[in-house]
Every structure is written in structure tokens, then in C-alpha cells.
Amino acid sequence: MAETTIDAVMAELAALEDLRMREANQKRGDDHGVNLSALRAVAKRLKTQHELARELWATNDTAARLLSLLVCRPKSFELQELDTMLRQARAPKVHDWLVNYVVKKSPHAEELRVAWTDDPDPAVASAGWALTTERVAKKPEGLDMPGLLDTIEAEMKGAPDRLQWAMNHTLAQIGIEHADHRARAINIGERLEVLKDYPTPPNCTSPFAPIWINEMVSRREG
């Protein structure tokens, strides 16, 4: 597949389109009808092809962009290129995959985290908070935990949905990973009540931060 052309890949994606799946995805804001397992199978066959990934991204097609993020070379993107891509990524799944599969593996991740967290665009800011959650869990040295909790306490309740979700994840991660800040994290969650009534399937952990924190800490101690 080394000589695969963009036209051939786009034709393959078109053949995988399923209208019922598109309808289901559109309810979540993702305008594509390609089964993600089938998409991953295409990516596995293509392997890493960074220039093809750039061409796929440039189509502005959601399925093509998802495939792009699976066949790209994350460390080959420049900082400004990643910033531009994030601002173009309006489908939630594209946004999530870009942050989790590409930006987190980039040498520019920390610089982008700092720049994005205070961005006036809430979708961009949510990416900054997602990267902050990653640092809270894996590389907390140098993070101002009390300052993060101050910001969450002041801003999370009124934040737009995607940003609110990302800030709530940071809140929960602080409580889970850092015992010295756990009581305050739980207290903030209890007072703000963000996602308290979120419908949670059986055998899944609630995203309500106090429940989430206590459940994960209990599992670790158990």
C-alpha cells in the first residue's frame, strides 16, 4: 500500500459508508458513517504514511481526517500545524483523536497545553485541559495544583459542555492521583454538582467527580 493515492483511499472510505451509522454518529456531532473498526483495519493496512495523512486531513472529510490521525507520524507535525489542525477539528471524534493520538505524543505538547488552556475558544481550551489531565496523572512535577483547583472552582460550573467535561476530568484526576488535594477536589465537586445527574450505564463509573474519585481510590486500595 506504499503507493496508495488519496483518490483510492477516499473511494474506499466512500464504499464503507453506512447511512444508519451516519445517522447515529450525527447525534453526537460526528458527520461520518464509517464503522471505526473498519477504519482501523484500513489504517492497519496502510501503516504510517505521513504525507498521505496530510492529504487526508486536507479533504475536510471527517472519516478521512480520522484515518489521517491513525496513519500520520505524530512527532513530524510542527507546533503551528497542530494548532491549526485543532482549530479545524470541529467533529468531537476528530478533536478527541487529534489530542489523544497525536498531540500527546508530540514534542510540542507542553507548549500547546499552556497556550490552549487559556484560549477564548472553549473547544481549544478543552484540549489544553485534556493535556493538563495527562500531566496530572503522568508528570505532575511543576504543576500548580491549588491554582488548577482555584480555576476549576471559579469557572467549571458555567463552562460550555466540552470545556466543562475536560475541566471535570482534571478535577477528578487531581483527586484520584494526589491524596493531599483529594478532600478539596471532592468538596469542589460536591458543591458545583457538575455531571451529578449524568446518565451512567450499569457497571460504569459516574463522571460526577466525588463518585469518580472515591471509586478509583477504592479500587486501588482494594
Short mmCIF file of C-alpha atoms in Angstrom, two decimals, residues 15-199:
data_model
loop_
_atom_site.label_atom_id
_atom_site.label_comp_id
_atom_site.label_asym_id
_atom_site.label_seq_id
_atom_site.Cartn_x
_atom_site.Cartn_y
_atom_site.Cartn_z
CA ALA A 15 -17.58 2.30 -0.06
CA LEU A 16 -17.56 1.81 3.72
CA GLU A 17 -20.21 4.49 4.28
CA ASP A 18 -23.30 3.27 6.15
CA LEU A 19 -26.29 5.62 6.31
CA ARG A 20 -27.63 4.20 9.58
CA MET A 21 -24.25 4.64 11.19
CA ARG A 22 -24.06 8.20 9.88
CA GLU A 23 -27.41 8.96 11.48
CA ALA A 24 -26.22 7.56 14.82
CA ASN A 25 -22.92 9.44 14.65
CA GLN A 26 -24.58 12.72 13.73
CA LYS A 27 -26.46 12.68 17.02
CA ARG A 28 -23.04 13.02 18.66
CA GLY A 29 -21.87 15.69 16.21
CA ASP A 30 -19.71 13.35 14.10
CA ASP A 31 -20.69 13.65 10.43
CA HIS A 32 -19.48 10.33 9.04
CA GLY A 33 -20.89 6.85 8.52
CA VAL A 34 -17.79 4.64 8.62
CA ASN A 35 -17.51 1.93 11.24
CA LEU A 36 -14.45 2.71 13.36
CA SER A 37 -13.29 -0.90 13.42
CA ALA A 38 -13.33 -0.90 9.61
CA LEU A 39 -11.48 2.42 9.63
CA ARG A 40 -8.80 0.99 11.90
CA ALA A 41 -8.45 -2.01 9.59
CA VAL A 42 -7.76 0.35 6.69
CA ALA A 43 -5.19 2.19 8.80
CA LYS A 44 -3.50 -1.05 9.80
CA ARG A 45 -3.09 -1.97 6.15
CA LEU A 46 -1.85 1.46 5.12
CA LYS A 47 0.57 1.69 8.06
CA THR A 48 2.35 5.02 8.65
CA GLN A 49 2.19 7.34 5.64
CA HIS A 50 2.63 10.89 6.85
CA GLU A 51 2.23 12.71 3.54
CA LEU A 52 -0.92 10.72 2.79
CA ALA A 53 -2.14 11.69 6.27
CA ARG A 54 -1.69 15.36 5.39
CA GLU A 55 -3.65 14.86 2.17
CA LEU A 56 -6.43 13.07 4.01
CA TRP A 57 -6.65 15.87 6.55
CA ALA A 58 -6.86 18.48 3.80
CA THR A 59 -10.05 16.89 2.39
CA ASN A 60 -12.04 18.27 5.35
CA ASP A 61 -13.92 14.95 5.38
CA THR A 62 -14.47 13.59 8.89
CA ALA A 63 -13.79 9.91 8.11
CA ALA A 64 -10.70 10.88 6.12
CA ARG A 65 -9.44 13.02 8.99
CA LEU A 66 -9.92 10.19 11.46
CA LEU A 67 -7.93 7.92 9.16
CA SER A 68 -5.32 10.64 8.81
CA LEU A 69 -4.77 10.62 12.57
CA LEU A 70 -4.21 6.86 12.51
CA VAL A 71 -1.61 6.83 9.71
CA CYS A 72 0.30 10.02 10.49
CA ARG A 73 3.63 10.36 12.30
CA PRO A 74 2.75 12.48 15.39
CA LYS A 75 6.26 13.77 16.00
CA SER A 76 6.52 15.10 12.43
CA PHE A 77 3.94 17.86 12.89
CA GLU A 78 5.17 21.37 13.67
CA LEU A 79 3.63 23.28 16.56
CA GLN A 80 1.75 25.75 14.35
CA GLU A 81 0.45 22.91 12.20
CA LEU A 82 -1.05 21.18 15.24
CA ASP A 83 -2.60 24.43 16.44
CA THR A 84 -4.22 24.95 13.04
CA MET A 85 -5.46 21.37 12.92
CA LEU A 86 -7.08 21.64 16.34
CA ARG A 87 -8.94 24.80 15.33
CA GLN A 88 -10.17 22.99 12.21
CA ALA A 89 -11.28 19.89 14.14
CA ARG A 90 -14.91 20.56 14.95
CA ALA A 91 -16.21 16.96 14.90
CA PRO A 92 -15.87 15.71 18.50
CA LYS A 93 -14.26 12.40 17.50
CA VAL A 94 -11.67 14.16 15.32
CA HIS A 95 -10.93 16.57 18.16
CA ASP A 96 -10.50 13.73 20.67
CA TRP A 97 -8.32 11.59 18.42
CA LEU A 98 -6.15 14.54 17.46
CA VAL A 99 -5.44 15.36 21.10
CA ASN A 100 -5.06 11.77 22.33
CA TYR A 101 -3.37 10.07 19.39
CA VAL A 102 -1.24 12.89 18.04
CA VAL A 103 -0.72 15.92 20.31
CA LYS A 104 0.02 13.85 23.43
CA LYS A 105 2.86 12.17 21.51
CA SER A 106 4.21 15.45 20.12
CA PRO A 107 7.33 17.22 21.45
CA HIS A 108 5.17 20.37 21.40
CA ALA A 109 2.54 19.00 23.79
CA GLU A 110 3.53 21.09 26.81
CA GLU A 111 3.84 24.35 24.90
CA LEU A 112 0.44 23.75 23.31
CA ARG A 113 -1.08 22.80 26.67
CA VAL A 114 -0.09 26.15 28.13
CA ALA A 115 -1.24 28.11 25.07
CA TRP A 116 -4.53 26.31 24.64
CA THR A 117 -5.73 26.24 28.24
CA ASP A 118 -6.43 29.99 28.29
CA ASP A 119 -7.70 30.21 24.70
CA PRO A 120 -11.01 32.09 24.32
CA ASP A 121 -12.36 29.29 22.10
CA PRO A 122 -13.81 26.72 24.55
CA ALA A 123 -13.11 23.82 22.18
CA VAL A 124 -9.44 24.80 22.05
CA ALA A 125 -9.34 25.39 25.81
CA SER A 126 -10.78 21.92 26.37
CA ALA A 127 -7.78 20.45 24.54
CA GLY A 128 -5.49 22.34 26.92
CA TRP A 129 -7.33 20.88 29.90
CA ALA A 130 -7.14 17.38 28.38
CA LEU A 131 -3.36 17.77 28.20
CA THR A 132 -3.36 19.06 31.77
CA THR A 133 -5.21 15.93 32.89
CA GLU A 134 -2.48 13.87 31.24
CA ARG A 135 0.19 15.78 33.17
CA VAL A 136 -1.70 15.47 36.45
CA ALA A 137 -1.63 11.71 36.04
CA LYS A 138 1.79 11.11 34.49
CA LYS A 139 4.07 14.11 35.02
CA PRO A 140 2.72 16.37 37.79
CA GLU A 141 6.04 17.94 38.73
CA GLY A 142 5.82 21.70 38.34
CA LEU A 143 2.03 21.88 38.07
CA ASP A 144 0.27 24.35 40.37
CA MET A 145 -2.40 22.03 41.75
CA PRO A 146 -4.01 24.61 44.08
CA GLY A 147 -4.11 27.06 41.17
CA LEU A 148 -5.77 24.50 38.92
CA LEU A 149 -8.36 23.80 41.59
CA ASP A 150 -8.95 27.55 42.01
CA THR A 151 -9.65 27.90 38.27
CA ILE A 152 -11.91 24.84 38.19
CA GLU A 153 -13.82 26.08 41.23
CA ALA A 154 -14.37 29.50 39.65
CA GLU A 155 -15.06 28.53 36.02
CA MET A 156 -16.21 24.93 35.58
CA LYS A 157 -19.87 25.39 36.56
CA GLY A 158 -20.54 27.90 33.80
CA ALA A 159 -18.26 26.46 31.13
CA PRO A 160 -19.60 25.14 27.79
CA ASP A 161 -20.14 21.38 27.70
CA ARG A 162 -16.89 20.20 26.10
CA LEU A 163 -14.75 22.51 28.23
CA GLN A 164 -16.72 21.63 31.35
CA TRP A 165 -16.18 17.93 30.72
CA ALA A 166 -12.43 18.43 30.29
CA MET A 167 -12.13 20.52 33.45
CA ASN A 168 -14.15 17.95 35.38
CA HIS A 169 -11.75 15.24 34.21
CA THR A 170 -8.83 17.28 35.53
CA LEU A 171 -10.65 17.76 38.84
CA ALA A 172 -11.26 14.03 39.17
CA GLN A 173 -7.69 13.16 38.19
CA ILE A 174 -6.28 15.52 40.82
CA GLY A 175 -8.44 13.86 43.45
CA ILE A 176 -7.53 10.36 42.30
CA GLU A 177 -3.78 10.86 41.95
CA HIS A 178 -2.95 13.36 44.70
CA ALA A 179 -4.11 12.49 48.20
CA ASP A 180 -3.09 15.88 49.61
CA HIS A 181 -5.59 17.62 47.30
CA ARG A 182 -8.28 14.92 47.40
CA ALA A 183 -10.53 16.43 50.05
CA ARG A 184 -10.66 19.78 48.27
CA ALA A 185 -11.29 18.16 44.89
CA ILE A 186 -14.20 16.18 46.32
CA ASN A 187 -15.55 19.28 48.08
CA ILE A 188 -15.46 21.31 44.84
CA GLY A 189 -17.28 18.53 43.02
CA GLU A 190 -19.93 18.25 45.71
CA ARG A 191 -20.61 21.98 45.75
CA LEU A 192 -20.64 22.54 41.98
CA GLU A 193 -22.63 19.34 41.25
CA VAL A 194 -21.32 19.23 37.66
CA LEU A 195 -22.43 15.99 35.94
CA LYS A 196 -24.08 14.83 39.17
CA ASP A 197 -27.13 13.57 37.27
CA TYR A 198 -25.28 12.32 34.18
CA PRO A 199 -26.89 9.04 33.00
#
